[in-house]
């Protein structure tokens, strides 16, 4: 069986600087694959290569067994939901209109859009009548992030890319949203690629964790495998949490 996403010896550079080198990674259906690493290690670049916002200089990326170059670009982006830290909701549009935008572009009928928007709001625990008519500025940070996740799920894509999705939230709200996301994933079983620099978040959410360093895979394994590893690179990354007795 083909993996959901397959990166095969991918190389990407910008202005003659290597960003991603000899990068190969298989991501199976239904898993949460966390890309972990410090700023500038290439995490977000990998996401953008997957949904073809960037093109590799060498190598191949396959989604559902097909090279991304064989996909129609629009259909590929409809097939892959994208969640970013800043959420990206349109401030002049209501929550309901934000959630229904992609559906409108797909020429869904108005009644069907309204029903799907209601389903999405209920899915993220926001009462449709109360929140559908609000504007993003009238929501808390946690509520806006919930809506950002729901918008990415509007067309029910099988793959979800998430770039530091909870990084801007306060610690308590962040923990609540992480728990809600795990519960939602337990029902939806999406294939998720999530970028973070937060080790605790990676250990909590990840089925597997990919530790990146300077555009290469420094380590790869389940949370349990990384915690028990004696690899110098991994132990160095875990050290701050061990020092404060979190692990």
mmCIF file of C-alpha atoms in Angstrom:
data_model
loop_
_atom_site.group_PDB
_atom_site.id
_atom_site.type_symbol
_atom_site.label_atom_id
_atom_site.label_comp_id
_atom_site.label_asym_id
_atom_site.label_seq_id
_atom_site.Cartn_x
_atom_site.Cartn_y
_atom_site.Cartn_z
ATOM 1 C CA UNK A 1 0.000 0.000 0.000
ATOM 2 C CA UNK A 2 1.276 3.447 -0.902
ATOM 3 C CA UNK A 3 1.894 5.872 1.960
ATOM 4 C CA UNK A 4 -0.211 9.020 2.201
ATOM 5 C CA UNK A 5 2.908 11.138 1.605
ATOM 6 C CA UNK A 6 6.304 10.025 0.344
ATOM 7 C CA UNK A 7 9.301 12.360 0.089
ATOM 8 C CA UNK A 8 12.081 10.762 -1.925
ATOM 9 C CA UNK A 9 15.596 12.211 -1.719
ATOM 10 C CA UNK A 10 14.279 15.786 -1.813
ATOM 11 C CA UNK A 11 16.651 18.721 -2.192
ATOM 12 C CA UNK A 12 15.680 22.402 -2.009
ATOM 13 C CA UNK A 13 17.783 25.519 -1.962
ATOM 14 C CA UNK A 14 17.198 29.264 -1.955
ATOM 15 C CA UNK A 15 19.776 31.807 -3.126
ATOM 16 C CA UNK A 16 22.402 29.044 -3.323
ATOM 17 C CA UNK A 17 21.787 28.081 0.319
ATOM 18 C CA UNK A 18 20.739 24.513 1.022
ATOM 19 C CA UNK A 19 17.479 24.401 2.955
ATOM 20 C CA UNK A 20 16.566 20.712 2.550
ATOM 21 C CA UNK A 21 19.122 18.039 1.614
ATOM 22 C CA UNK A 22 18.701 14.328 0.807
ATOM 23 C CA UNK A 23 15.371 14.320 2.613
ATOM 24 C CA UNK A 24 13.401 11.067 2.474
ATOM 25 C CA UNK A 25 10.338 10.422 4.624
ATOM 26 C CA UNK A 26 7.315 8.108 4.400
ATOM 27 C CA UNK A 27 4.139 9.266 6.161
ATOM 28 C CA UNK A 28 1.412 6.667 6.522
ATOM 29 C CA UNK A 29 -2.334 7.172 6.477
ATOM 30 C CA UNK A 30 -3.876 8.259 9.771
ATOM 31 C CA UNK A 31 -0.687 9.156 11.629
ATOM 32 C CA UNK A 32 0.368 12.450 13.165
ATOM 33 C CA UNK A 33 3.914 13.020 11.952
ATOM 34 C CA UNK A 34 5.558 15.860 13.878
ATOM 35 C CA UNK A 35 8.422 17.830 12.332
ATOM 36 C CA UNK A 36 10.440 19.043 15.296
ATOM 37 C CA UNK A 37 13.430 21.332 15.364
ATOM 38 C CA UNK A 38 14.820 24.771 16.000
ATOM 39 C CA UNK A 39 13.983 27.794 13.870
ATOM 40 C CA UNK A 40 15.534 27.652 10.411
ATOM 41 C CA UNK A 41 15.975 23.867 10.299
ATOM 42 C CA UNK A 42 13.600 23.462 7.330
ATOM 43 C CA UNK A 43 10.344 22.348 8.975
ATOM 44 C CA UNK A 44 8.011 24.795 7.231
ATOM 45 C CA UNK A 45 9.831 24.284 3.933
ATOM 46 C CA UNK A 46 8.908 20.585 4.064
ATOM 47 C CA UNK A 47 5.227 21.501 4.482
ATOM 48 C CA UNK A 48 5.348 23.897 1.543
ATOM 49 C CA UNK A 49 7.011 21.273 -0.629
ATOM 50 C CA UNK A 50 4.272 18.765 0.193
ATOM 51 C CA UNK A 51 1.432 21.002 -0.988
ATOM 52 C CA UNK A 52 3.518 22.430 -3.829
ATOM 53 C CA UNK A 53 3.872 25.983 -2.605
ATOM 54 C CA UNK A 54 7.542 25.258 -3.315
ATOM 55 C CA UNK A 55 9.101 22.972 -5.914
ATOM 56 C CA UNK A 56 12.090 20.743 -5.081
ATOM 57 C CA UNK A 57 15.290 21.228 -7.064
ATOM 58 C CA UNK A 58 15.761 17.459 -7.015
ATOM 59 C CA UNK A 59 13.880 14.438 -5.788
ATOM 60 C CA UNK A 60 10.193 13.590 -5.841
ATOM 61 C CA UNK A 61 7.178 14.062 -3.579
ATOM 62 C CA UNK A 62 4.215 11.738 -3.876
ATOM 63 C CA UNK A 63 0.750 12.196 -2.426
ATOM 64 C CA UNK A 64 -1.508 9.148 -2.498
ATOM 65 C CA UNK A 65 1.054 7.430 -4.709
ATOM 66 C CA UNK A 66 1.153 10.188 -7.352
ATOM 67 C CA UNK A 67 3.907 12.716 -7.890
ATOM 68 C CA UNK A 68 2.772 16.198 -6.890
ATOM 69 C CA UNK A 69 3.782 17.279 -10.399
ATOM 70 C CA UNK A 70 1.078 14.970 -11.785
ATOM 71 C CA UNK A 71 -1.620 16.552 -9.628
ATOM 72 C CA UNK A 72 -3.659 19.496 -10.792
ATOM 73 C CA UNK A 73 -2.353 22.240 -8.421
ATOM 74 C CA UNK A 74 -5.822 23.336 -7.360
ATOM 75 C CA UNK A 75 -7.009 19.782 -6.723
ATOM 76 C CA UNK A 76 -3.865 19.077 -4.713
ATOM 77 C CA UNK A 77 -4.557 22.043 -2.439
ATOM 78 C CA UNK A 78 -8.183 20.954 -2.044
ATOM 79 C CA UNK A 79 -6.866 17.508 -1.072
ATOM 80 C CA UNK A 80 -4.646 19.010 1.652
ATOM 81 C CA UNK A 81 -5.876 21.260 4.462
ATOM 82 C CA UNK A 82 -3.434 23.883 5.752
ATOM 83 C CA UNK A 83 -3.443 25.435 9.243
ATOM 84 C CA UNK A 84 -1.028 28.214 10.209
ATOM 85 C CA UNK A 85 -0.217 29.924 13.502
ATOM 86 C CA UNK A 86 -1.673 33.277 12.448
ATOM 87 C CA UNK A 87 -4.933 31.506 11.472
ATOM 88 C CA UNK A 88 -5.412 33.792 8.451
ATOM 89 C CA UNK A 89 -9.136 34.440 8.841
ATOM 90 C CA UNK A 90 -10.483 37.312 6.749
ATOM 91 C CA UNK A 91 -11.327 40.055 9.277
ATOM 92 C CA UNK A 92 -14.135 41.593 7.172
ATOM 93 C CA UNK A 93 -15.980 38.278 6.906
ATOM 94 C CA UNK A 94 -18.027 36.522 9.560
ATOM 95 C CA UNK A 95 -16.912 33.183 10.982
ATOM 96 C CA UNK A 96 -19.580 31.471 8.901
ATOM 97 C CA UNK A 97 -18.424 33.199 5.729
ATOM 98 C CA UNK A 98 -14.798 32.296 6.451
ATOM 99 C CA UNK A 99 -15.732 28.651 6.898
ATOM 100 C CA UNK A 100 -17.884 28.622 3.794
ATOM 101 C CA UNK A 101 -15.428 30.371 1.466
ATOM 102 C CA UNK A 102 -13.792 27.270 -0.023
ATOM 103 C CA UNK A 103 -17.188 25.619 -0.340
ATOM 104 C CA UNK A 104 -18.476 28.645 -2.244
ATOM 105 C CA UNK A 105 -15.449 28.513 -4.555
ATOM 106 C CA UNK A 106 -16.331 24.860 -5.186
ATOM 107 C CA UNK A 107 -19.825 26.073 -6.165
ATOM 108 C CA UNK A 108 -21.701 24.288 -3.437
ATOM 109 C CA UNK A 109 -25.341 25.295 -3.102
ATOM 110 C CA UNK A 110 -26.106 27.803 -0.342
ATOM 111 C CA UNK A 111 -28.165 25.353 1.714
ATOM 112 C CA UNK A 112 -25.406 22.755 1.586
ATOM 113 C CA UNK A 113 -22.822 25.371 2.613
ATOM 114 C CA UNK A 114 -24.935 26.429 5.591
ATOM 115 C CA UNK A 115 -25.263 22.824 6.719
ATOM 116 C CA UNK A 116 -21.534 22.174 6.414
ATOM 117 C CA UNK A 117 -20.664 25.382 8.302
ATOM 118 C CA UNK A 118 -22.987 24.274 11.096
ATOM 119 C CA UNK A 119 -21.295 20.840 11.184
ATOM 120 C CA UNK A 120 -17.849 22.426 11.322
ATOM 121 C CA UNK A 121 -18.735 24.749 14.190
ATOM 122 C CA UNK A 122 -20.281 21.899 16.152
ATOM 123 C CA UNK A 123 -17.179 19.804 15.450
ATOM 124 C CA UNK A 124 -14.944 22.379 17.168
ATOM 125 C CA UNK A 125 -17.343 23.022 20.046
ATOM 126 C CA UNK A 126 -18.671 26.443 18.992
ATOM 127 C CA UNK A 127 -22.437 26.962 18.940
ATOM 128 C CA UNK A 128 -23.399 27.761 15.305
ATOM 129 C CA UNK A 129 -26.094 30.346 16.001
ATOM 130 C CA UNK A 130 -23.893 32.174 18.470
ATOM 131 C CA UNK A 131 -20.544 32.110 16.659
ATOM 132 C CA UNK A 132 -21.419 31.850 12.962
ATOM 133 C CA UNK A 133 -22.360 35.536 12.735
ATOM 134 C CA UNK A 134 -19.413 36.861 14.718
ATOM 135 C CA UNK A 135 -16.301 38.407 13.196
ATOM 136 C CA UNK A 136 -12.794 37.121 13.969
ATOM 137 C CA UNK A 137 -12.060 40.172 16.129
ATOM 138 C CA UNK A 138 -14.922 39.117 18.409
ATOM 139 C CA UNK A 139 -13.322 35.748 19.170
ATOM 140 C CA UNK A 140 -10.635 34.786 21.657
ATOM 141 C CA UNK A 141 -7.304 33.516 20.376
ATOM 142 C CA UNK A 142 -8.288 29.939 21.124
ATOM 143 C CA UNK A 143 -11.600 30.323 19.335
ATOM 144 C CA UNK A 144 -9.909 31.798 16.252
ATOM 145 C CA UNK A 145 -7.487 28.879 16.179
ATOM 146 C CA UNK A 146 -10.398 26.421 16.389
ATOM 147 C CA UNK A 147 -12.019 28.160 13.433
ATOM 148 C CA UNK A 148 -8.722 27.992 11.531
ATOM 149 C CA UNK A 149 -8.634 24.212 12.004
ATOM 150 C CA UNK A 150 -12.292 23.909 11.000
ATOM 151 C CA UNK A 151 -11.726 25.939 7.827
ATOM 152 C CA UNK A 152 -8.887 23.615 6.824
ATOM 153 C CA UNK A 153 -11.311 20.698 7.271
ATOM 154 C CA UNK A 154 -14.160 22.308 5.315
ATOM 155 C CA UNK A 155 -13.732 20.129 2.215
ATOM 156 C CA UNK A 156 -12.917 17.086 4.353
ATOM 157 C CA UNK A 157 -9.354 16.695 3.021
ATOM 158 C CA UNK A 158 -7.622 13.443 3.940
ATOM 159 C CA UNK A 159 -4.336 15.259 4.679
ATOM 160 C CA UNK A 160 -3.816 18.138 7.103
ATOM 161 C CA UNK A 161 -0.655 20.265 7.281
ATOM 162 C CA UNK A 162 -0.257 22.322 10.467
ATOM 163 C CA UNK A 163 2.480 24.949 10.881
ATOM 164 C CA UNK A 164 2.988 25.882 14.564
ATOM 165 C CA UNK A 165 -0.823 25.888 14.908
ATOM 166 C CA UNK A 166 -0.922 26.473 18.673
ATOM 167 C CA UNK A 167 2.245 28.506 19.135
ATOM 168 C CA UNK A 168 0.586 31.897 19.648
ATOM 169 C CA UNK A 169 -1.766 30.723 22.408
ATOM 170 C CA UNK A 170 -1.253 31.148 26.145
ATOM 171 C CA UNK A 171 -0.118 27.941 27.899
ATOM 172 C CA UNK A 172 -3.494 27.002 29.396
ATOM 173 C CA UNK A 173 -5.447 27.594 26.177
ATOM 174 C CA UNK A 174 -2.752 25.764 24.264
ATOM 175 C CA UNK A 175 -3.153 22.672 26.448
ATOM 176 C CA UNK A 176 -6.934 22.775 26.013
ATOM 177 C CA UNK A 177 -6.698 23.077 22.214
ATOM 178 C CA UNK A 178 -4.118 20.280 22.025
ATOM 179 C CA UNK A 179 -6.444 17.967 23.950
ATOM 180 C CA UNK A 180 -9.381 18.942 21.740
ATOM 181 C CA UNK A 181 -7.306 18.339 18.625
ATOM 182 C CA UNK A 182 -6.321 14.845 19.786
ATOM 183 C CA UNK A 183 -9.975 14.042 20.462
ATOM 184 C CA UNK A 184 -10.951 15.364 17.028
ATOM 185 C CA UNK A 185 -8.187 13.375 15.346
ATOM 186 C CA UNK A 186 -9.401 10.275 17.152
ATOM 187 C CA UNK A 187 -12.707 10.657 15.314
ATOM 188 C CA UNK A 188 -11.504 11.909 11.914
ATOM 189 C CA UNK A 189 -8.312 9.838 11.460
ATOM 190 C CA UNK A 190 -6.661 12.387 9.157
ATOM 191 C CA UNK A 191 -3.065 12.129 8.006
ATOM 192 C CA UNK A 192 -1.420 15.037 9.820
ATOM 193 C CA UNK A 193 1.987 16.650 9.382
ATOM 194 C CA UNK A 194 2.538 19.099 12.221
ATOM 195 C CA UNK A 195 5.428 21.531 12.612
ATOM 196 C CA UNK A 196 6.579 22.619 16.060
ATOM 197 C CA UNK A 197 9.728 23.584 17.948
ATOM 198 C CA UNK A 198 8.070 22.592 21.244
ATOM 199 C CA UNK A 199 9.298 19.178 22.401
ATOM 200 C CA UNK A 200 6.461 18.703 24.865
ATOM 201 C CA UNK A 201 3.906 19.344 22.129
ATOM 202 C CA UNK A 202 5.689 16.868 19.847
ATOM 203 C CA UNK A 203 5.699 14.164 22.523
ATOM 204 C CA UNK A 204 2.018 14.739 23.296
ATOM 205 C CA UNK A 205 0.656 14.860 19.746
ATOM 206 C CA UNK A 206 3.016 12.847 17.588
ATOM 207 C CA UNK A 207 2.575 9.296 16.394
ATOM 208 C CA UNK A 208 6.132 9.702 15.099
ATOM 209 C CA UNK A 209 8.574 12.551 15.533
ATOM 210 C CA UNK A 210 11.088 13.709 12.941
ATOM 211 C CA UNK A 211 13.887 15.770 14.485
ATOM 212 C CA UNK A 212 15.375 18.088 11.853
ATOM 213 C CA UNK A 213 18.766 19.721 11.920
ATOM 214 C CA UNK A 214 20.004 21.960 9.095
ATOM 215 C CA UNK A 215 17.561 20.507 6.585
ATOM 216 C CA UNK A 216 18.308 16.870 7.332
ATOM 217 C CA UNK A 217 16.670 14.203 9.472
ATOM 218 C CA UNK A 218 18.705 13.949 12.664
ATOM 219 C CA UNK A 219 16.385 11.427 14.312
ATOM 220 C CA UNK A 220 13.108 9.646 13.607
ATOM 221 C CA UNK A 221 10.922 7.551 15.875
ATOM 222 C CA UNK A 222 7.910 7.283 18.140
ATOM 223 C CA UNK A 223 7.790 9.469 21.269
ATOM 224 C CA UNK A 224 8.749 6.430 23.341
ATOM 225 C CA UNK A 225 11.715 5.643 21.090
ATOM 226 C CA UNK A 226 13.025 9.200 21.311
ATOM 227 C CA UNK A 227 12.637 9.304 25.096
ATOM 228 C CA UNK A 228 14.620 6.084 25.504
ATOM 229 C CA UNK A 229 17.239 6.914 22.865
ATOM 230 C CA UNK A 230 20.912 7.321 23.777
ATOM 231 C CA UNK A 231 21.595 9.201 20.523
ATOM 232 C CA UNK A 232 23.639 12.329 21.277
ATOM 233 C CA UNK A 233 21.498 14.568 19.033
ATOM 234 C CA UNK A 234 18.272 13.483 20.706
ATOM 235 C CA UNK A 235 19.679 13.663 24.233
ATOM 236 C CA UNK A 236 20.886 17.190 23.561
ATOM 237 C CA UNK A 237 17.395 18.218 22.453
ATOM 238 C CA UNK A 238 15.806 16.555 25.508
ATOM 239 C CA UNK A 239 18.288 18.063 27.965
ATOM 240 C CA UNK A 240 16.370 21.291 28.789
ATOM 241 C CA UNK A 241 13.304 19.308 29.818
ATOM 242 C CA UNK A 242 15.350 16.796 31.793
ATOM 243 C CA UNK A 243 17.107 19.649 33.616
ATOM 244 C CA UNK A 244 13.772 20.941 34.919
ATOM 245 C CA UNK A 245 12.553 17.397 35.649
ATOM 246 C CA UNK A 246 9.727 17.507 33.109
ATOM 247 C CA UNK A 247 10.849 14.125 31.688
#
